[in-house]
XYZ file of C-alpha atoms in Angstrom:
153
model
C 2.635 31.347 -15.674
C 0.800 32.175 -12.138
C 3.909 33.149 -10.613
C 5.007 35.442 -13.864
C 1.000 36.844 -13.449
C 0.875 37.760 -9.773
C 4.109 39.477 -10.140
C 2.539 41.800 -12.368
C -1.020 41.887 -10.669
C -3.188 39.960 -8.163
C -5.564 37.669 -9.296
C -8.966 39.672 -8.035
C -11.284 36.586 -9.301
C -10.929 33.440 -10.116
C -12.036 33.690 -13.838
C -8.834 35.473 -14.058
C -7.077 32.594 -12.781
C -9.253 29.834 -14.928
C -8.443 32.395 -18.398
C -4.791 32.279 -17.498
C -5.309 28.214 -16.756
C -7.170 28.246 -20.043
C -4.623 29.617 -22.322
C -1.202 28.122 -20.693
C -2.320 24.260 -20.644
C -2.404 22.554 -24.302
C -4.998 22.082 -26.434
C -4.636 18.183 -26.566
C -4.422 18.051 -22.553
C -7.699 20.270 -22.886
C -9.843 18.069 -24.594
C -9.389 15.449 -21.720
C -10.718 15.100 -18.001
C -13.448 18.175 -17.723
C -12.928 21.969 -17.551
C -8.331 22.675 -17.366
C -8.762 24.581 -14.121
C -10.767 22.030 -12.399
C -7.384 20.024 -11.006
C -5.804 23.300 -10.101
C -8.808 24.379 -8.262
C -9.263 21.321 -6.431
C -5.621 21.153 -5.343
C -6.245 24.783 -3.742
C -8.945 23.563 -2.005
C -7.450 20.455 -0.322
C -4.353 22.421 0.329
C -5.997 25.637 2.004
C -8.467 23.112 4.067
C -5.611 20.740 4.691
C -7.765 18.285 3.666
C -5.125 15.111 3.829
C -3.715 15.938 6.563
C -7.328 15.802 8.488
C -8.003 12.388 7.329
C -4.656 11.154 7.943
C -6.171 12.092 11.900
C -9.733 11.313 11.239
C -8.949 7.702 10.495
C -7.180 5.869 13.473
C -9.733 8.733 15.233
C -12.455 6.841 14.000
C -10.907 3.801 13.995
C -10.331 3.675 17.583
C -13.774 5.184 18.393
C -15.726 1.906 17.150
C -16.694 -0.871 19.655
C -16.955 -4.598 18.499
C -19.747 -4.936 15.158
C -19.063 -0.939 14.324
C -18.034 0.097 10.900
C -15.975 3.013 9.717
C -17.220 3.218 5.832
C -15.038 6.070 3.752
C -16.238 7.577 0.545
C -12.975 9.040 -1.236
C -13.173 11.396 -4.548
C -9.591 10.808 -5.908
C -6.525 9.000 -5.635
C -4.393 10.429 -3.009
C -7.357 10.497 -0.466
C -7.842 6.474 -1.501
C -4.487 6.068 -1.262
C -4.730 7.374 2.520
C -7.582 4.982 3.381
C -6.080 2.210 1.563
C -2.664 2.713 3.674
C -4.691 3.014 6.885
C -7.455 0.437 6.915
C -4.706 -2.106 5.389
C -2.280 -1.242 8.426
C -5.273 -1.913 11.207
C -5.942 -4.928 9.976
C -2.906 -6.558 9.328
C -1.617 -9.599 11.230
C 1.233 -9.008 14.446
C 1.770 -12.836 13.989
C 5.039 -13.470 11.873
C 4.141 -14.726 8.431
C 6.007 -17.977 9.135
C 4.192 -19.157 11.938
C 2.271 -22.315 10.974
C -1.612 -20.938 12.879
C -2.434 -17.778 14.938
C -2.446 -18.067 18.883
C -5.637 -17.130 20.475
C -5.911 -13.825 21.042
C -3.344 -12.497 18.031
C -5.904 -12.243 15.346
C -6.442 -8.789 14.490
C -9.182 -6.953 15.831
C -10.579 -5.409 12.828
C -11.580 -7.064 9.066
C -11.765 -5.340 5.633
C -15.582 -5.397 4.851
C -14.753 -4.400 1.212
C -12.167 -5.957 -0.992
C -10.574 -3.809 -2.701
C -12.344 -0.556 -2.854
C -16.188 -0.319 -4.320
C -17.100 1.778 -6.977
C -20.760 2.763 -8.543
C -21.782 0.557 -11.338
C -23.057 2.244 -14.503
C -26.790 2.813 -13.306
C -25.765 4.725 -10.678
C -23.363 6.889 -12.579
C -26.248 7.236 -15.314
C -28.598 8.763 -12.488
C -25.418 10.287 -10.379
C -22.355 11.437 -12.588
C -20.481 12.300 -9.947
C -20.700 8.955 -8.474
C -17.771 7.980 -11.405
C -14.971 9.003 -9.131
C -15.818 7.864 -5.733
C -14.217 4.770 -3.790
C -15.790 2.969 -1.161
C -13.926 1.409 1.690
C -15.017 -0.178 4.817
C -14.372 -2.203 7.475
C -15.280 -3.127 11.021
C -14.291 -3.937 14.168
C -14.833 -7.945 15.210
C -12.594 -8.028 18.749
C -12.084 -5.151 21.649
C -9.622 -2.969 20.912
C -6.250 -4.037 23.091
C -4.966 -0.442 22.959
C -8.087 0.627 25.742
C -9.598 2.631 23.089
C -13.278 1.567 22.139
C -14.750 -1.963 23.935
């Protein structure tokens, strides 16, 4: 339906867009999840600021950047971006030690530890005073040895 439109004529505003939005998605699918246009909208936004493409950087970035006792702490508003933090915080602080091995040498233990488990989310006070605390996931974790790549110390 957006292609079929902006053959015809640009979309000047973007209550153009959310009418067209409006009237092609069903009526059952409209009564669910907030305002129709407000997934479309948001996917325009993280694809014009490249949004997961910056975190997939911004994470080992950050990672790297912490000595020993620093934190990197995440907030994420939806599932691909958790997805991305899940991936990444899971991969830095996974064991190099084969599974099999019956302890961990001295000096293989990884050098950072999940401070969360799982991700956090906001109870129901704190969606009561801050709705838009409903969608947001909390992970964390911090650095507990020197890094043995050179980065932060």
């Amino acid at each position: 339906a957006v292609v079929r439109q902006r053959e015809t004529a640009p979309f000047t505003t973007s209550a153009a867009l959310v009418e067209l939005l409006y009237a092609e998605i069903p009526a059952p699918a409209r009564r669910t999840g907030g305002h129709p246009a407000k997934r479309t909208f948001q996917a325009l936004r993280m694809e014009v600021n490249d949004e997961l493409a910056v975190l997939r950087r911004a994470i080992p970035a950050a990672i790297d950047a912490i000595a020993v006792g620093g934190r990197v702490v995440v907030e994420s508003y939806h599932s691909l971006e958790d997805r991305l933090v899940k991936q990444a915080f899971t991969a830095a602080t996974r064991s190099t030690v084969p599974i099999d091995l019956p302890f961990v040498p001295e000096g293989s233990e990884p050098a950072l530890r999940l401070v969360t488990r799982g991700a956090e989310q906001a109870d129901d006070v704190e969606t009561a005073a801050n709705p838009r605390a409903a969608s947001v996931r909390l992970r964390a974790l911090e650095r507990i040895a020197p890094s043995t790549t050179g980065a932060a110390r």
